[in-house]
Short mmCIF file of N, CA, C and O in Angstrom, two decimals:
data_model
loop_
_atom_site.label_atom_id
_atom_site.label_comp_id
_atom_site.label_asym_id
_atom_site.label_seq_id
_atom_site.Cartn_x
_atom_site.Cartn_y
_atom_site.Cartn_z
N UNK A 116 0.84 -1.20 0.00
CA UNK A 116 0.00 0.00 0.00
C UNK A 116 0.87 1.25 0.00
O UNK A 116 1.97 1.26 0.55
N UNK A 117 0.31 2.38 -0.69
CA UNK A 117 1.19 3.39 -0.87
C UNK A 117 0.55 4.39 0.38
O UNK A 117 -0.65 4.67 0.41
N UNK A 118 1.32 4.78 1.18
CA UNK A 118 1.36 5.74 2.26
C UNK A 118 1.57 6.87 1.61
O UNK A 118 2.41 6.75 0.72
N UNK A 119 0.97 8.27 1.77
CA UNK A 119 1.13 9.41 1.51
C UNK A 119 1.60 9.97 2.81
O UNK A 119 0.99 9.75 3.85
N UNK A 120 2.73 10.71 2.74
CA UNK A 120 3.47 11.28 4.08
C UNK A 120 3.42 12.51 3.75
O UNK A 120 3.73 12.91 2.62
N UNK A 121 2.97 13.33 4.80
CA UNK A 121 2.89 14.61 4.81
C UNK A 121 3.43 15.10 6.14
O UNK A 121 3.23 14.73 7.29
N UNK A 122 4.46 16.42 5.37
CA UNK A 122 5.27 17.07 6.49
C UNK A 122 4.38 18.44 6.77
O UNK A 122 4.07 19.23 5.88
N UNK A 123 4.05 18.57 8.03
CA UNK A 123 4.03 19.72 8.95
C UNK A 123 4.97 20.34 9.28
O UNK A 123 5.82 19.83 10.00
N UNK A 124 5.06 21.70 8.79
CA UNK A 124 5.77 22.22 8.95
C UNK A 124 5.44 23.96 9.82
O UNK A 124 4.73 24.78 9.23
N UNK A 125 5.93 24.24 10.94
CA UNK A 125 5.63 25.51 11.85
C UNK A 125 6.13 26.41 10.72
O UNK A 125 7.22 26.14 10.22
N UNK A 126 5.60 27.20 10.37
CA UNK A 126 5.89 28.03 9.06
C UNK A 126 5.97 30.08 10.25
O UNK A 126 5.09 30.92 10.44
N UNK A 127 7.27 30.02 10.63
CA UNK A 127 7.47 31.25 11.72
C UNK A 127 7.64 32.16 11.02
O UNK A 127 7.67 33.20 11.69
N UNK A 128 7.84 32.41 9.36
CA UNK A 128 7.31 33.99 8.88
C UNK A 128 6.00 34.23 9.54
O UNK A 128 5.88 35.37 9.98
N UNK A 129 4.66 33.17 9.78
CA UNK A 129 3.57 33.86 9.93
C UNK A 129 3.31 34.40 10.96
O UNK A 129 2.21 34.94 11.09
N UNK A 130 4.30 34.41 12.04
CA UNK A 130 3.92 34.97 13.23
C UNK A 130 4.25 36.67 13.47
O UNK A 130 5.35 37.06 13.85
N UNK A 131 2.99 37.66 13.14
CA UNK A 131 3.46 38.92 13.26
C UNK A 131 1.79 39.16 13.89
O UNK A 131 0.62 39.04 13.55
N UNK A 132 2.51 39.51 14.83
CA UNK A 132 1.75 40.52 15.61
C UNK A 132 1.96 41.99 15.85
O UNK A 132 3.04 42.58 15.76
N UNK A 133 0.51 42.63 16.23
CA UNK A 133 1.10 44.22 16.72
C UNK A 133 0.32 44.55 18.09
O UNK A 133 -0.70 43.92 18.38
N UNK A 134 0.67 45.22 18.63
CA UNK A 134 -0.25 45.76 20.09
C UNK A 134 -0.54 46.92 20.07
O UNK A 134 0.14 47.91 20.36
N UNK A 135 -2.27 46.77 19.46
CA UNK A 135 -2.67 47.96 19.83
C UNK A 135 -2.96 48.92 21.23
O UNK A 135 -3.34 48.48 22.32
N UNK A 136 -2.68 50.41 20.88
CA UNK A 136 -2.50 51.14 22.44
C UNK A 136 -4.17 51.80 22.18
O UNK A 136 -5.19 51.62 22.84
N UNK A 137 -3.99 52.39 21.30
CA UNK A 137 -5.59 52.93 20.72
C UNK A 137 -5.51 53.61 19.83
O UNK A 137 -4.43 53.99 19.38
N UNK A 138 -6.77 53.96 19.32
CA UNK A 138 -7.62 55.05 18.67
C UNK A 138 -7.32 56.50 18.87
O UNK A 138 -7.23 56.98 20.00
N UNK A 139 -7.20 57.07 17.99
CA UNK A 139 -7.37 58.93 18.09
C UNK A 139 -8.21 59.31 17.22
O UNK A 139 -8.14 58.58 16.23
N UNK A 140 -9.13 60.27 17.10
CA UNK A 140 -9.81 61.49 16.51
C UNK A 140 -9.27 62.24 15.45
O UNK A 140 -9.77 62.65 14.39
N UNK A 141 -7.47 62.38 16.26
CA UNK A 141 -6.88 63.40 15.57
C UNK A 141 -5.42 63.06 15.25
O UNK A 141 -4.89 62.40 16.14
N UNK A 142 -4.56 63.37 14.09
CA UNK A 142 -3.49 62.85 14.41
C UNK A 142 -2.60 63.28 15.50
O UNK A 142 -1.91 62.53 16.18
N UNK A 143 -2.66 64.35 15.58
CA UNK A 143 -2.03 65.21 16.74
C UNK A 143 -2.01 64.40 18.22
O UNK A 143 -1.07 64.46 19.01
N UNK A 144 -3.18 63.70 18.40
CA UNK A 144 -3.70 63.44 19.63
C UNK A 144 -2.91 61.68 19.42
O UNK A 144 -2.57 61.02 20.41
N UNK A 145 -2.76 61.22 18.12
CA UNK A 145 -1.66 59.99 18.11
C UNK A 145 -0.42 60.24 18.38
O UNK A 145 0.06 59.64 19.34
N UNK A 146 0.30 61.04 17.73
CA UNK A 146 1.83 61.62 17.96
C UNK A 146 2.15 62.39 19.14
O UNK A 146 3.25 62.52 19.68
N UNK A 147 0.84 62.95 19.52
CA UNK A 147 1.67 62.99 21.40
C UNK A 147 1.16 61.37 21.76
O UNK A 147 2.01 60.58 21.36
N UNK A 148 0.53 61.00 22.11
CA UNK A 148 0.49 59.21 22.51
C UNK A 148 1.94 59.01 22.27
O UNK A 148 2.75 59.11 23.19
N UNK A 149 2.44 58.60 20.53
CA UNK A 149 3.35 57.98 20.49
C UNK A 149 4.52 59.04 20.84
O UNK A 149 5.46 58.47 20.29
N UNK A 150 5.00 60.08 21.33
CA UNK A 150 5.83 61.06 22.09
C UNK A 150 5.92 60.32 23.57
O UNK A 150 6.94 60.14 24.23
N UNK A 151 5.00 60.07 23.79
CA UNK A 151 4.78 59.52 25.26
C UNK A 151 5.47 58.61 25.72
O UNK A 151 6.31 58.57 26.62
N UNK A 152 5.03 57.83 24.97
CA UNK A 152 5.42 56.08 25.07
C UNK A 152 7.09 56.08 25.02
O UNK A 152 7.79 55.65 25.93
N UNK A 153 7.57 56.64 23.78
CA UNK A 153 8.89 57.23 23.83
C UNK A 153 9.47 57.73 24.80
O UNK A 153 10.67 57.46 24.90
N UNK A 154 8.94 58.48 25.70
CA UNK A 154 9.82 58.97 26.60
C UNK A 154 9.63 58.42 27.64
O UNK A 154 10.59 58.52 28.40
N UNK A 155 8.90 57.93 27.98
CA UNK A 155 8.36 56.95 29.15
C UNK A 155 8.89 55.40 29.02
O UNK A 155 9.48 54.81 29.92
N UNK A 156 8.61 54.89 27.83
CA UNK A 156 9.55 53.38 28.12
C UNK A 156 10.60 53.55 27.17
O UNK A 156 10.80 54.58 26.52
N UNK A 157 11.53 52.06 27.11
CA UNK A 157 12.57 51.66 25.93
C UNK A 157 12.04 51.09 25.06
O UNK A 157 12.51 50.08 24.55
N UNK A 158 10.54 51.83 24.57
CA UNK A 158 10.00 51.02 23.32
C UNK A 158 10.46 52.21 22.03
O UNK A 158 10.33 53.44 22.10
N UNK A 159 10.93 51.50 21.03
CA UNK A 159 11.30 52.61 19.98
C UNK A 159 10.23 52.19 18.52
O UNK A 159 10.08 52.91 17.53
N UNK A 160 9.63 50.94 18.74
CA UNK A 160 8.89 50.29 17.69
C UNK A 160 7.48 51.07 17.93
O UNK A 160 6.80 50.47 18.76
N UNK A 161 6.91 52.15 17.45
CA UNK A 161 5.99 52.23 17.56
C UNK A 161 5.59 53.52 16.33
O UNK A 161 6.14 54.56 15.97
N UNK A 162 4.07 52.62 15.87
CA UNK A 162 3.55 53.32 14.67
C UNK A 162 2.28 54.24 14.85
O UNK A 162 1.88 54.77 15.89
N UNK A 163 1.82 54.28 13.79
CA UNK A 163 0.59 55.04 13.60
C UNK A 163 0.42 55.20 12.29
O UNK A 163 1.14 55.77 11.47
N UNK A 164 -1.16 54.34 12.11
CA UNK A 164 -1.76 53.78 11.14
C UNK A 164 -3.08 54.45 10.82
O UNK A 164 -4.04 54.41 11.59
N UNK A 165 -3.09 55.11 9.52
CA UNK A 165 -4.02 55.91 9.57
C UNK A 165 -5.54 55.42 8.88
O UNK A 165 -5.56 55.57 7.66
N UNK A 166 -6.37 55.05 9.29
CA UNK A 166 -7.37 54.45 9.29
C UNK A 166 -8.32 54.92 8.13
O UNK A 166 -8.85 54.34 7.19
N UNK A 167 -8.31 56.06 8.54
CA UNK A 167 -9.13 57.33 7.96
C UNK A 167 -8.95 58.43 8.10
O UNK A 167 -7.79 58.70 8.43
N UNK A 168 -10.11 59.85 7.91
CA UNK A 168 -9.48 60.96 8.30
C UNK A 168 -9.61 61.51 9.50
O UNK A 168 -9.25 62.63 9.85
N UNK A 169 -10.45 60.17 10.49
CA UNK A 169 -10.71 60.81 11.55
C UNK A 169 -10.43 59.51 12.21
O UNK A 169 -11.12 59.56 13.22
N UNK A 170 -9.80 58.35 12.20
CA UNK A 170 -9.53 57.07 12.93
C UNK A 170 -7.63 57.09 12.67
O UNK A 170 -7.08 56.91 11.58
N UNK A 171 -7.03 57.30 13.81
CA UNK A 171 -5.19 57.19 13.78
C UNK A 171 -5.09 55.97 14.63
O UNK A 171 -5.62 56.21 15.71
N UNK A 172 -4.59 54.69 14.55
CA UNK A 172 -4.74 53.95 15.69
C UNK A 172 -2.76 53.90 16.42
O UNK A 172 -1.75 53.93 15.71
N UNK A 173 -2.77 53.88 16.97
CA UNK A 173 -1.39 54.12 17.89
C UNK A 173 -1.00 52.43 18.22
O UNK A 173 -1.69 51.71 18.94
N UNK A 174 0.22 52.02 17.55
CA UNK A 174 0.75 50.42 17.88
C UNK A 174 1.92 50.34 18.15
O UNK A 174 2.72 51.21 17.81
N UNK A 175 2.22 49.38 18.75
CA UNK A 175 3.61 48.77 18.71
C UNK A 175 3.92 47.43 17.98
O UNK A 175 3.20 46.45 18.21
N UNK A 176 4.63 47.37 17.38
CA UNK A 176 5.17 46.32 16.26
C UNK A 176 5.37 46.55 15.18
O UNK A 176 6.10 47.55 15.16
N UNK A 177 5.12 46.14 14.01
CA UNK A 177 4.77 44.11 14.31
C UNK A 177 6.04 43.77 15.24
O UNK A 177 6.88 44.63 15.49
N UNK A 178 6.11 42.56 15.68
CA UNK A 178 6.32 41.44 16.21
C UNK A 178 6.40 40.33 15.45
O UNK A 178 5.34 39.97 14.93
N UNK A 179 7.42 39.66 15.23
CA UNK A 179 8.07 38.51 14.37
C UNK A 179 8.00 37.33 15.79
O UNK A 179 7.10 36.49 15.85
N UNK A 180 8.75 37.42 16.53
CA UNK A 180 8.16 36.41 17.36
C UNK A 180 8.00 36.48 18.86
O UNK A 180 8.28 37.56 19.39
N UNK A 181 7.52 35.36 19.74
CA UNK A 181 6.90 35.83 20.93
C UNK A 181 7.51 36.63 22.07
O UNK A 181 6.96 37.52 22.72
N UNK A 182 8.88 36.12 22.19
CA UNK A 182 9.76 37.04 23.41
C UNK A 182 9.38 38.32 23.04
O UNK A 182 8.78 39.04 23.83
N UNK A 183 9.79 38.82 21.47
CA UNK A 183 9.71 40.66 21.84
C UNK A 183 8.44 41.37 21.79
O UNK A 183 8.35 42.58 21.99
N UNK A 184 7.22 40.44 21.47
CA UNK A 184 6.13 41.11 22.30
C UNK A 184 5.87 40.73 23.23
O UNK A 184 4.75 41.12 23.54
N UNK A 185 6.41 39.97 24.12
CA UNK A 185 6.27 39.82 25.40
C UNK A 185 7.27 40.74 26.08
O UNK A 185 6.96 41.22 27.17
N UNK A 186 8.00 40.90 25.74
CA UNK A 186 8.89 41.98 26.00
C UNK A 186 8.42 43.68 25.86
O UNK A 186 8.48 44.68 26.59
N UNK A 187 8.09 43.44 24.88
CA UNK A 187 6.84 45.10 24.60
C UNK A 187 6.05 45.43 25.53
O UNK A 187 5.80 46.43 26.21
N UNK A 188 5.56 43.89 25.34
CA UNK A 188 3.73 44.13 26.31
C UNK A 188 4.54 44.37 27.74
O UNK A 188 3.70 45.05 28.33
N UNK A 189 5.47 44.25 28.49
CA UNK A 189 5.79 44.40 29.57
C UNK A 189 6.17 45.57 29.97
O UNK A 189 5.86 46.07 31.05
N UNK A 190 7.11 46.27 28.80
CA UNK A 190 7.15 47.36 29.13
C UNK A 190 6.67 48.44 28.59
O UNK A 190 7.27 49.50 28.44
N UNK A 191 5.68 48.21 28.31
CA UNK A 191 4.06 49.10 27.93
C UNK A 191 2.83 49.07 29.30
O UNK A 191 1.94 49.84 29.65
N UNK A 192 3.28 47.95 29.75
CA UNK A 192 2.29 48.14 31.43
C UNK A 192 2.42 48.81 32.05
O UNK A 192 1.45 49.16 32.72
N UNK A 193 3.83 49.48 32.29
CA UNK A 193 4.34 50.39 33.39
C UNK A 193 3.22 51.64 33.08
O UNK A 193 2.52 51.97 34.04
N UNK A 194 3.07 52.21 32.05
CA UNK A 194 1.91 53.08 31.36
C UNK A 194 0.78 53.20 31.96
O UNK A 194 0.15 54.25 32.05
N UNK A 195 0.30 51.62 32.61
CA UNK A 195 -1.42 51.31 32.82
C UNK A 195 -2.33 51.45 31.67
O UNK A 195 -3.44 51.77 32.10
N UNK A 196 -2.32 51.34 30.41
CA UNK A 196 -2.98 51.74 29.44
C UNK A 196 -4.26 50.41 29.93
O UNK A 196 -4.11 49.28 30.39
N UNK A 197 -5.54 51.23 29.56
CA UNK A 197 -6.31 50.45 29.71
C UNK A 197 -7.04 49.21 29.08
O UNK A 197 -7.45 48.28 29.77
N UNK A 198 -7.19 49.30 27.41
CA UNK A 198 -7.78 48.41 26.39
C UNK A 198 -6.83 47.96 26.16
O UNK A 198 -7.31 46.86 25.88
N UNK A 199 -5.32 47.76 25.95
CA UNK A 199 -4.38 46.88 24.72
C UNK A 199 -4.88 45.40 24.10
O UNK A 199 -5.30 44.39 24.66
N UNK A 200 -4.70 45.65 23.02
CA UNK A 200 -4.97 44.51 21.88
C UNK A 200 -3.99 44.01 21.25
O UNK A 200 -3.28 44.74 20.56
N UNK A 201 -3.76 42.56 21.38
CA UNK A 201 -2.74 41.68 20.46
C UNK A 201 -3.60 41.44 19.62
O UNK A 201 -4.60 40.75 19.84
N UNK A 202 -3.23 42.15 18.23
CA UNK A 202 -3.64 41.84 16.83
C UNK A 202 -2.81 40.83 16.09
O UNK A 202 -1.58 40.83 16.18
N UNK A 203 -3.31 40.16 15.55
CA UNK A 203 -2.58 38.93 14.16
C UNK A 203 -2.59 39.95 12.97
O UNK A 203 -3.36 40.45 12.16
N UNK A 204 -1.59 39.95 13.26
CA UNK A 204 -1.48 40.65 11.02
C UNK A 204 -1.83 39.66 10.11
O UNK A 204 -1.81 39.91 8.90
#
């Protein structure tokens, strides 16, 4: 009998994550956020994604794999931010 063997393979390009901090109104009101975060932790990875003309969302990442957003997310708590979201890209 012919066996068909199939390899599984963990395929670790797919792992990108980002952590969302939030939402702004305005961009202004994202770039002090991300001013903040800057001067307050050793996070230097951080974006702002413009949604629309009235949605800026404020992130950190992506994230390739788990230590350095676990590493992020840790030192993004010191903050207390209240909602954060681990997004899958």
């Amino acid at each position: 009998s012919n066996i068909e063997k199939k390899e599984s393979k963990v395929n670790v390009k797919n792992f990108s994550y980002i952590i969302k901090i939030a939402d702004f109104y305005f961009m202004k009101s994202a770039k002090l956020m991300k001013k903040r975060i800057l001067e307050e932790t050793n996070i230097n990875k951080i974006n702002i994604n413009k949604m629309s003309n009235t949605n800026f969302i404020v992130f950190l990442g992506p994230f390739n794999d788990l230590n350095t957003l676990k590493n992020a997310f840790n030192a993004i708590s010191v903050l207390e931010f209240e909602n954060l979201e681990i997004i899958k890209q």
